[in-house]
Coordinates of N, CA and C in Angstrom, one line a residue:
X126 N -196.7 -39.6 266.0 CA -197.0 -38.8 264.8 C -196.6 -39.6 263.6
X127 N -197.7 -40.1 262.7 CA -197.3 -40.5 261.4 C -197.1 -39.8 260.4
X128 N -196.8 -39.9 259.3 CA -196.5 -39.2 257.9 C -198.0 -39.4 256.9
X129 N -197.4 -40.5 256.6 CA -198.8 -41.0 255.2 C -200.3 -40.5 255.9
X130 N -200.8 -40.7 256.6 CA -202.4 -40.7 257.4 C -202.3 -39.2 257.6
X131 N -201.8 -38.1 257.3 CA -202.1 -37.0 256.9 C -202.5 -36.5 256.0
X132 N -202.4 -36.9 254.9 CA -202.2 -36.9 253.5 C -203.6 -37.6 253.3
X133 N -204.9 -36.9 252.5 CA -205.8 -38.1 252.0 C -205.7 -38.6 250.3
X134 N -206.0 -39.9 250.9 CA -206.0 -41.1 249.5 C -206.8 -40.2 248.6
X135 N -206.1 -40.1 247.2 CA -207.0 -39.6 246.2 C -207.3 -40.8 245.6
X136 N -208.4 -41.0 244.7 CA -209.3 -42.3 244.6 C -210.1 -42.7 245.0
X137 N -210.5 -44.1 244.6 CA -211.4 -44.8 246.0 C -210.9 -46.4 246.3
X138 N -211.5 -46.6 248.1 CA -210.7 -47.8 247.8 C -211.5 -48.1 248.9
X139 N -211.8 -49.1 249.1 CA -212.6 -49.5 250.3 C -211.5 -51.1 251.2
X140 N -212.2 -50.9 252.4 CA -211.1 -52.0 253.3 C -212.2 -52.5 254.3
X141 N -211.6 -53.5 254.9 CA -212.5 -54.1 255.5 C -211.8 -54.0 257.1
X142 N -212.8 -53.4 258.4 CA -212.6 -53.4 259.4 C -212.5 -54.3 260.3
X143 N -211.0 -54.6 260.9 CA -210.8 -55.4 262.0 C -211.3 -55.3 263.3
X144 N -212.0 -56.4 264.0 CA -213.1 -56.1 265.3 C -212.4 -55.2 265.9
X145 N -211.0 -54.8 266.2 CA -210.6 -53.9 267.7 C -210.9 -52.4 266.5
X146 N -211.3 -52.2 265.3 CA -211.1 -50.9 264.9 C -212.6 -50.5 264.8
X147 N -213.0 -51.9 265.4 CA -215.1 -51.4 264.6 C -216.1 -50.7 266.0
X148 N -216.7 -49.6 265.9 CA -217.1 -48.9 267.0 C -218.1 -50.0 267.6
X149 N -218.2 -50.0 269.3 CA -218.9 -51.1 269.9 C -219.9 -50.4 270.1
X150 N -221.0 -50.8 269.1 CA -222.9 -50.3 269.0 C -223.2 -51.1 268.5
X151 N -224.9 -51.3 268.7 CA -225.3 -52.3 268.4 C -225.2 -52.7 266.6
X152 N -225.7 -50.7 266.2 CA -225.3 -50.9 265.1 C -224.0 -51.8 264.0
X153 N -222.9 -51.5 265.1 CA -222.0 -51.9 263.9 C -221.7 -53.5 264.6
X154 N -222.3 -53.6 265.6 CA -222.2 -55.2 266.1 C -223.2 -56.0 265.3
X155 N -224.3 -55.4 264.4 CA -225.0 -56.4 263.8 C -224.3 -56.8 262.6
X156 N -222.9 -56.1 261.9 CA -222.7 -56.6 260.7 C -221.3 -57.4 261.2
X157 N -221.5 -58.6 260.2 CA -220.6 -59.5 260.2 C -219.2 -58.8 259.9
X158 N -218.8 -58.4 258.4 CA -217.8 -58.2 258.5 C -217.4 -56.6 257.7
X159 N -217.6 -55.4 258.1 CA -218.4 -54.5 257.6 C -217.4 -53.5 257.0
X160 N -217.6 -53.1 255.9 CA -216.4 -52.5 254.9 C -216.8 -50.7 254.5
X161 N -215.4 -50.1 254.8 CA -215.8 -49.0 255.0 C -214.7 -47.9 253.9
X162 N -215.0 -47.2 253.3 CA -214.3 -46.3 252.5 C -213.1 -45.8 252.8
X163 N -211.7 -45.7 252.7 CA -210.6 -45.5 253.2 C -210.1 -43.9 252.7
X164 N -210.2 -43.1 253.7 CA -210.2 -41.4 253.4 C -208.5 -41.4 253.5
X165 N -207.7 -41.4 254.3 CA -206.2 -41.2 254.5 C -205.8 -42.4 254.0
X166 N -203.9 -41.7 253.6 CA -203.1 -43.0 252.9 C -202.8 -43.8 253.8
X167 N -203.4 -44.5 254.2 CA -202.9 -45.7 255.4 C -201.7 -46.0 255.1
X168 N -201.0 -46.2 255.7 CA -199.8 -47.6 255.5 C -199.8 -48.9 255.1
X169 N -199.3 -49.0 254.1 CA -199.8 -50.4 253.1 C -199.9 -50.0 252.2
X170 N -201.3 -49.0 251.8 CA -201.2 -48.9 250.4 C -200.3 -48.7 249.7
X171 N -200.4 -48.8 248.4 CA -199.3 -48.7 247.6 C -199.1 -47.5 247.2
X172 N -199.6 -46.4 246.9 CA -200.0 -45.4 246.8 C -199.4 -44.2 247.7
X173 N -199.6 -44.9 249.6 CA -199.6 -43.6 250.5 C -198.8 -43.0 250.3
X174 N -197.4 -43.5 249.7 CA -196.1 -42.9 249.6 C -196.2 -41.4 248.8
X175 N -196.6 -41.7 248.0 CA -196.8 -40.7 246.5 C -198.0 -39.5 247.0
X176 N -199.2 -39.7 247.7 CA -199.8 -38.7 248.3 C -199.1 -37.9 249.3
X177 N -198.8 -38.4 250.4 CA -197.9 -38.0 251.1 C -196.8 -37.0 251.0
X178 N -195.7 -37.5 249.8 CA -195.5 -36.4 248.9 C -195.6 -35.5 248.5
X179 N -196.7 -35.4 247.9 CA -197.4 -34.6 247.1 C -197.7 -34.1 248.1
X180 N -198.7 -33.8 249.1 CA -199.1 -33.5 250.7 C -198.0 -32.4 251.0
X181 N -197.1 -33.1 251.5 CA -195.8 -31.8 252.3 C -195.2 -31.4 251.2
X182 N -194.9 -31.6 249.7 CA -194.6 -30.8 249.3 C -195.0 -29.2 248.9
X183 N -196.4 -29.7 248.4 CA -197.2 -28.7 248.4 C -197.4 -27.6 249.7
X184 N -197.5 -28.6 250.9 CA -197.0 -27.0 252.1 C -196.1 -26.4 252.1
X185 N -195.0 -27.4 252.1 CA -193.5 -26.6 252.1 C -193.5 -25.4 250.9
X186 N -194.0 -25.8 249.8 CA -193.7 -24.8 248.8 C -194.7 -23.2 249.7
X187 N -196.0 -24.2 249.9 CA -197.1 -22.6 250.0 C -196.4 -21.6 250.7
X188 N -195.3 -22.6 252.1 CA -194.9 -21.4 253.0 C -193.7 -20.8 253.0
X189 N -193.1 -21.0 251.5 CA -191.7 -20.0 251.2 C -191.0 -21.0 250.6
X190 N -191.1 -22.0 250.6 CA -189.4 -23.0 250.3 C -189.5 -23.7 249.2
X191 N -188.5 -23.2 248.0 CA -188.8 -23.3 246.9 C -187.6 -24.4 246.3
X192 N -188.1 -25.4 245.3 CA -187.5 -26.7 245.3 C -186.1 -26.8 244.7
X193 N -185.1 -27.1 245.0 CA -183.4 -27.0 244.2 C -183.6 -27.2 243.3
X194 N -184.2 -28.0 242.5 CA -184.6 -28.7 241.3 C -184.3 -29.9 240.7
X195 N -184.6 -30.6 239.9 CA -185.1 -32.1 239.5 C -184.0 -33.0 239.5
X196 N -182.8 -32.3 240.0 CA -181.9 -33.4 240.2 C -181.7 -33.8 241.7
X197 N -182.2 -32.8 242.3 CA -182.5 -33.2 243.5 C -183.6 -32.7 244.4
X198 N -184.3 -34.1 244.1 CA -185.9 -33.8 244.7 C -185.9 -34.1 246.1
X199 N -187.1 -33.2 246.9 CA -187.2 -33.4 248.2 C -186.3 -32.2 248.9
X200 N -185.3 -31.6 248.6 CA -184.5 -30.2 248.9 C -185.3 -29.6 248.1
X201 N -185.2 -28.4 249.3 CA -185.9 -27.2 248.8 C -185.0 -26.1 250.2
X202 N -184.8 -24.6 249.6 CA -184.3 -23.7 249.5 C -185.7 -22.5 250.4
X203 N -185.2 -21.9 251.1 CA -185.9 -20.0 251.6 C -185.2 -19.4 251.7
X204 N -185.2 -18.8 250.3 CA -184.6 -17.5 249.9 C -184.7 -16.3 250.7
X205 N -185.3 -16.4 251.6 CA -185.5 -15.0 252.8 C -185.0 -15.8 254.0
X206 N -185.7 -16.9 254.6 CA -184.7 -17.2 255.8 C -183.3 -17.8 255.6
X207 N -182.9 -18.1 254.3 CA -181.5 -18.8 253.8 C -181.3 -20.2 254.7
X208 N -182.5 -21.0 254.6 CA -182.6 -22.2 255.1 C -182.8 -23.4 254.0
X209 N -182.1 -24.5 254.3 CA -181.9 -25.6 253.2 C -182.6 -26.7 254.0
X210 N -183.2 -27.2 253.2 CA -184.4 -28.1 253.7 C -184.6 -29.5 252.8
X211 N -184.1 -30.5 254.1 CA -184.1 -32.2 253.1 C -185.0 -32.6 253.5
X212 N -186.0 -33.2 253.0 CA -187.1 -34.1 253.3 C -187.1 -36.0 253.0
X213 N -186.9 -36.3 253.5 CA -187.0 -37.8 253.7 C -187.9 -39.1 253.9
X214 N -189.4 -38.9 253.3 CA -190.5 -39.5 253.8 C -190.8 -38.6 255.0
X215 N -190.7 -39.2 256.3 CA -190.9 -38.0 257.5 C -189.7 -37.7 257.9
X216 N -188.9 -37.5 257.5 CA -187.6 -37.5 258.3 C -187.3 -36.0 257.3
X217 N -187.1 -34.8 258.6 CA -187.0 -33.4 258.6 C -185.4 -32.7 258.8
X218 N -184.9 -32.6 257.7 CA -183.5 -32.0 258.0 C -183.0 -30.5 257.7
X219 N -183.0 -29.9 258.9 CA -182.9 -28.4 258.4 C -181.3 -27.9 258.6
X220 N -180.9 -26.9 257.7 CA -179.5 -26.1 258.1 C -179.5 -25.0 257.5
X221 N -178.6 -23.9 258.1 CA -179.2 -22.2 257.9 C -178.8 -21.9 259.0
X222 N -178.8 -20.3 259.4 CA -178.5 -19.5 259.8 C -179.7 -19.7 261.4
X223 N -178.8 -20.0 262.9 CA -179.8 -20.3 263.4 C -180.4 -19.8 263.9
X224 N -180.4 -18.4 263.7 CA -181.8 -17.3 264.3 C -182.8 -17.6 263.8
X225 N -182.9 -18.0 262.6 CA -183.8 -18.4 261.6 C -183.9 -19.5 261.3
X226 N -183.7 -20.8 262.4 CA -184.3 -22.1 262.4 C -185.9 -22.0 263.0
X227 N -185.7 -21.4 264.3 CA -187.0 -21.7 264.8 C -188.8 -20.7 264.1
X228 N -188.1 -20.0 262.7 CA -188.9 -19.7 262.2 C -189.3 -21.0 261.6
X229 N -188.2 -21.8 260.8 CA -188.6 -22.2 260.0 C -189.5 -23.2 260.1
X230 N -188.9 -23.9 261.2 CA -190.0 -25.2 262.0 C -191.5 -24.7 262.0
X231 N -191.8 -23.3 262.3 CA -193.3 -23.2 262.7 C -193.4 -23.5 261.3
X232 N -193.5 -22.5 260.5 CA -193.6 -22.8 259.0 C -194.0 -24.1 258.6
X233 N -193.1 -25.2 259.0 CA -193.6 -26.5 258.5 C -194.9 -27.2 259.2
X234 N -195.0 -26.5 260.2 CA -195.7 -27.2 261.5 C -197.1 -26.4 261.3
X235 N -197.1 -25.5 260.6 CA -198.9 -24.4 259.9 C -199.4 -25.1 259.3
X236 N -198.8 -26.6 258.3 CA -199.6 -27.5 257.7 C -199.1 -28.7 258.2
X237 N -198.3 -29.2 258.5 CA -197.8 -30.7 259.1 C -197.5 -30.7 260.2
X238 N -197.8 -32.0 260.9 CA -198.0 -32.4 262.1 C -196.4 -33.1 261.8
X239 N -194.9 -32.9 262.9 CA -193.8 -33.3 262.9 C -193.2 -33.2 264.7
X240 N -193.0 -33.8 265.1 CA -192.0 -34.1 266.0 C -191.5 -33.5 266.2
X241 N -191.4 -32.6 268.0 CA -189.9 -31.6 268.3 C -188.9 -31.7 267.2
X242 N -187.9 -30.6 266.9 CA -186.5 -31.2 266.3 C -185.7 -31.1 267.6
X243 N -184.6 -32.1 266.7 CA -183.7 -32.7 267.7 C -182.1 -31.8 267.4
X244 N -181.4 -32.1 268.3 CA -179.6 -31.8 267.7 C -179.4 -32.7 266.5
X245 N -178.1 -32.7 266.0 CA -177.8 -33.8 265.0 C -177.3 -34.6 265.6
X246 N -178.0 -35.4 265.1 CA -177.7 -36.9 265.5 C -177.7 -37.6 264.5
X247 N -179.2 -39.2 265.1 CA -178.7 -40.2 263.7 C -180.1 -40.1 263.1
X248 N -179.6 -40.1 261.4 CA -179.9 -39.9 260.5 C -179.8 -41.0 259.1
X249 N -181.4 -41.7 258.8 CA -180.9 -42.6 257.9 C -179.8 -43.6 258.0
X250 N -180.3 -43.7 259.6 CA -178.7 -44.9 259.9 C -177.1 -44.3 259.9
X251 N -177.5 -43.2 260.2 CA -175.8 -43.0 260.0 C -175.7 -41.2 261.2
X252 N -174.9 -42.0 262.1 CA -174.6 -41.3 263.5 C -173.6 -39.5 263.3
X253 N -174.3 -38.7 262.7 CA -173.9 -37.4 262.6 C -173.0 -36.2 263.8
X254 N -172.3 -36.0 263.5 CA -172.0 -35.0 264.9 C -170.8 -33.9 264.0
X255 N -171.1 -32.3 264.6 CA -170.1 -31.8 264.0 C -168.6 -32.1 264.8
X256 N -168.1 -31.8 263.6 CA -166.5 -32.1 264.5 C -165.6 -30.7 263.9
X257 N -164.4 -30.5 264.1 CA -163.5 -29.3 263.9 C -161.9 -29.9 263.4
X258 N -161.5 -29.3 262.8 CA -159.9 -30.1 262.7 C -159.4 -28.7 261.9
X259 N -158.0 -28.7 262.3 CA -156.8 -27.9 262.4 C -156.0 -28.1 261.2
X260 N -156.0 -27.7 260.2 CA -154.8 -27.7 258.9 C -153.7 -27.6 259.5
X261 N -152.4 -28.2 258.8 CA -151.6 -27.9 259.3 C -150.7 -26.4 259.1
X262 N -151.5 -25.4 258.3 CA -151.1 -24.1 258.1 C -152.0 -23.3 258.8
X263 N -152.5 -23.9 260.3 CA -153.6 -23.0 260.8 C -155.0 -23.1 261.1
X264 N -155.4 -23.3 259.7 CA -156.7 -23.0 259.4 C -157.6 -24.1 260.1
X265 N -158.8 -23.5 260.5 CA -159.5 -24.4 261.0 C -160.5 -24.7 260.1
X266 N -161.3 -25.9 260.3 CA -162.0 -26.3 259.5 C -163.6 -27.0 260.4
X267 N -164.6 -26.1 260.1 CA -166.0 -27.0 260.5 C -166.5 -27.9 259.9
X268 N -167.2 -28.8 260.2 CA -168.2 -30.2 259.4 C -169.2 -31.1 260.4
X269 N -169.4 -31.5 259.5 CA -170.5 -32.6 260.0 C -169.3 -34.2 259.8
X270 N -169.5 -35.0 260.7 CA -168.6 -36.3 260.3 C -170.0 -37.5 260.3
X271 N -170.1 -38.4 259.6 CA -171.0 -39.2 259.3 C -170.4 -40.4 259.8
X272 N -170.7 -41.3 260.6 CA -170.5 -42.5 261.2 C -170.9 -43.6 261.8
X273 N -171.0 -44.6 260.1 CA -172.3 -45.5 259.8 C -171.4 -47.1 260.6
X274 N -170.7 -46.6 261.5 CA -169.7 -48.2 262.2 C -171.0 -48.9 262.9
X275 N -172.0 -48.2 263.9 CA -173.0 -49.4 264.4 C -174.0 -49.7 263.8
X276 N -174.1 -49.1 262.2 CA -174.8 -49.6 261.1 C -174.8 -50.8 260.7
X277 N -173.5 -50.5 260.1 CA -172.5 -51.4 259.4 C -172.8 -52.7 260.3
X278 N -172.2 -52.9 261.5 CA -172.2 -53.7 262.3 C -173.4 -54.4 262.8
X279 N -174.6 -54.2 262.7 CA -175.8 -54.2 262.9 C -176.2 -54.9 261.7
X280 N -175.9 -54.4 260.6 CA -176.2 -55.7 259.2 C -175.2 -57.0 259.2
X281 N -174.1 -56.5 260.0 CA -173.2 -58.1 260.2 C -173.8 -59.1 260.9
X282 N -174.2 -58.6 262.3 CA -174.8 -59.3 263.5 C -176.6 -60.3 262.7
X283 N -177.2 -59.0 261.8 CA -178.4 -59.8 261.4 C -178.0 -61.0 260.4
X284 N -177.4 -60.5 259.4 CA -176.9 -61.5 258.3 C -176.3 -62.4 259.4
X285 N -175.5 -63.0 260.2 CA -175.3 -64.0 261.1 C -176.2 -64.8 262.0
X286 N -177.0 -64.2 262.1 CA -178.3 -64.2 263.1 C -179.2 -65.1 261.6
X287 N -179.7 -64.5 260.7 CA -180.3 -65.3 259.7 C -179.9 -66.7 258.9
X288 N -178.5 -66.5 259.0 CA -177.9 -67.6 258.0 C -177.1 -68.7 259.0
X289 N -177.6 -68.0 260.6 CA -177.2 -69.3 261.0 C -175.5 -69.4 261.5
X290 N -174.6 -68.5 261.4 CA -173.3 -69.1 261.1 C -173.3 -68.7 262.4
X291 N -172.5 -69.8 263.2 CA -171.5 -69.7 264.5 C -170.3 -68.9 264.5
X292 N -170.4 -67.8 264.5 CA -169.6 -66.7 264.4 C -169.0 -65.8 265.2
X293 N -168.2 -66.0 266.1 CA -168.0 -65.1 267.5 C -167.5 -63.8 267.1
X294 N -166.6 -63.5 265.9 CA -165.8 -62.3 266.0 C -165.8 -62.6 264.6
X295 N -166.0 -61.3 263.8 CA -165.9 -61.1 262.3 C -164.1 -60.8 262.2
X296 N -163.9 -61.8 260.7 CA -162.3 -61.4 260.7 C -161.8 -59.6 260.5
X297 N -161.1 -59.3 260.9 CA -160.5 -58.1 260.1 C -159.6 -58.2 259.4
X298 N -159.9 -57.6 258.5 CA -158.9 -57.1 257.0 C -158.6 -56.2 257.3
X299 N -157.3 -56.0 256.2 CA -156.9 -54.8 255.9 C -157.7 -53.6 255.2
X300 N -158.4 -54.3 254.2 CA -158.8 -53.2 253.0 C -160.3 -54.1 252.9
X301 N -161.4 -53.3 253.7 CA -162.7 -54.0 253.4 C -163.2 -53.8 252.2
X302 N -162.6 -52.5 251.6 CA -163.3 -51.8 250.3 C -162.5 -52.5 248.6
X303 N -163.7 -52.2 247.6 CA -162.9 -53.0 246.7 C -161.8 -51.5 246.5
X304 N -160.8 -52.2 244.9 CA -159.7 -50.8 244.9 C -160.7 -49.7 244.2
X305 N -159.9 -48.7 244.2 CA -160.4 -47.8 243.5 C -160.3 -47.5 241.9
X306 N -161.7 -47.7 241.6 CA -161.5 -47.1 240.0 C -161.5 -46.0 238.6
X307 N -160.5 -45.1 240.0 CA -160.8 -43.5 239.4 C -159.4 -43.4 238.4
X308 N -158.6 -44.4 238.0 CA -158.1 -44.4 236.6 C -159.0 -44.7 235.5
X309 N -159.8 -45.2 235.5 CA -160.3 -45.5 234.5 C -162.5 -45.1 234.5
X310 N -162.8 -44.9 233.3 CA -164.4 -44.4 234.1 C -165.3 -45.5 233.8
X311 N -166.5 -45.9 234.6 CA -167.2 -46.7 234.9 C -167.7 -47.0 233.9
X312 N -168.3 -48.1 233.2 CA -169.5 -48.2 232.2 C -169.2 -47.4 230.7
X313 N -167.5 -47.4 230.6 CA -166.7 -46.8 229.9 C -167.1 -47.6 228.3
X314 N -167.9 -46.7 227.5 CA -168.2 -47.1 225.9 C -167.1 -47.8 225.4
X315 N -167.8 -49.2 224.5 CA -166.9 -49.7 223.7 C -166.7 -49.4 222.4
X316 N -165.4 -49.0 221.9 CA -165.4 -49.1 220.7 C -165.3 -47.3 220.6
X317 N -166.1 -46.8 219.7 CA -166.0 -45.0 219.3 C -166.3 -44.6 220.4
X318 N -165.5 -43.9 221.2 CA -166.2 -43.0 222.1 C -166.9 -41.8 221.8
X319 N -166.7 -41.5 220.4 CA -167.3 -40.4 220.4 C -169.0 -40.5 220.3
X320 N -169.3 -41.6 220.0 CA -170.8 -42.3 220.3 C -171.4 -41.8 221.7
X321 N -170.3 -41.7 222.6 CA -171.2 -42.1 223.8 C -171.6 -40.6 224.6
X322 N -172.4 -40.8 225.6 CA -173.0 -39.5 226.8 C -172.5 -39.1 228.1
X323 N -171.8 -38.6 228.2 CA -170.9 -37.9 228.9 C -171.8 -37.3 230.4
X324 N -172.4 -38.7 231.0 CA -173.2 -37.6 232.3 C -172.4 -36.6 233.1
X325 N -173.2 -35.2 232.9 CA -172.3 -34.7 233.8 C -172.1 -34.5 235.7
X326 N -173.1 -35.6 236.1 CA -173.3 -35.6 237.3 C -172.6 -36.5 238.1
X327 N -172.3 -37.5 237.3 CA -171.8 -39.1 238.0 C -170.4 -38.7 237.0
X328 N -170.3 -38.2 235.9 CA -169.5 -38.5 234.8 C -169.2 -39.9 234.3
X329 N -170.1 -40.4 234.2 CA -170.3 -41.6 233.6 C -170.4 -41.6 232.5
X330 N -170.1 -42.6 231.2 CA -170.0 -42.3 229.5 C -171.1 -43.5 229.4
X331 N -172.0 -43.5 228.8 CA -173.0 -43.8 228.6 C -173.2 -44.9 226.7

């Protein structure tokens, strides 16, 4: 199941058919090399991405799920099933109350074609699983733990693999990360601060 080839190309754009895609008749065996109007966002165009978009968002909204808003696009909210909904090109991520998961899947599935769901797992490269841990006054605590180590490791092995180096075992360090720079704020105005823009998302001074 693809994403984009659901979605049709607005515009026009014509392509040229490779022999395994051209129907075997006499008709289309008499033309040499025979060019034909492109209806769905194929993959490649530059474009598919942005229909495609536009495509599932437009269902998602028709069938209840209404968008968080402009700071964060692609989440969207159902105020009746209390389900939170991330969208990722095709990549479908639901959470909410789970009586009311398997509503929600039909819902998306009345206009788009998607894939059983799955448990959590991996996600955007990065290996998800809930975990539990014990305060030490008690309390317990639920989550999700995100765990990007055969990621990570996987960009070591290619960058080595590309550049060639004879490398059996990457060194370990202590501290892979740079230090931390939460004494001081990023991209911090020179001169009058009172000039500058105070984002309040990043809190970055602008």
């Amino acid at each position: 199941i693809q994403a984009y080839i659901q979605a049709w190309l607005k515009g026009e754009c014509w392509v040229c058919l490779p022999p395994e895609a051209r129907p075997n008749t006499p008709k289309w065996n008499k033309m040499r090399w025979p060019v034909v109007r492109l209806m769905k966002a194929l993959y490649g165009h530059p474009d598919s991405g942005t229909f495609w978009e536009d495509h599932c968002d437009s269902h998602v909204k028709s069938v209840g799920w209404e968008p968080v808003g402009p700071e964060w696009p692609s989440v969207y909210w159902h105020p009746k099933l209390r389900l939170l909904l991330v969208i990722y090109v095709d990549d479908f991520k639901m959470a909410g109350p789970e009586k009311n998961m398997a509503i929600g899947w039909q819902l998306l599935r009345k206009g788009l074609k998607i894939d059983p769901e799955t448990p959590l797992g991996l996600y955007l490269g990065s290996k998800q699983s809930m975990v539990e841990h014990t305060l030490p006054d008690g309390t317990k605590l639920r989550g999700v733990m995100d765990d990007m180590q055969a990621f990570a490791e996987s960009c070591v092995n290619r960058y080595l693999t590309v550049a060639g180096l004879d490398i059996k075992a990457i060194k370990l360090v202590k501290t892979p990360l740079l230090e931390s720079e939460s004494t001081r704020r990023a991209r911090e105005v020179l001169g009058d601060a009172s000039k500058g823009v105070l984002c309040p998302w990043c809190c970055f001074t602008f």
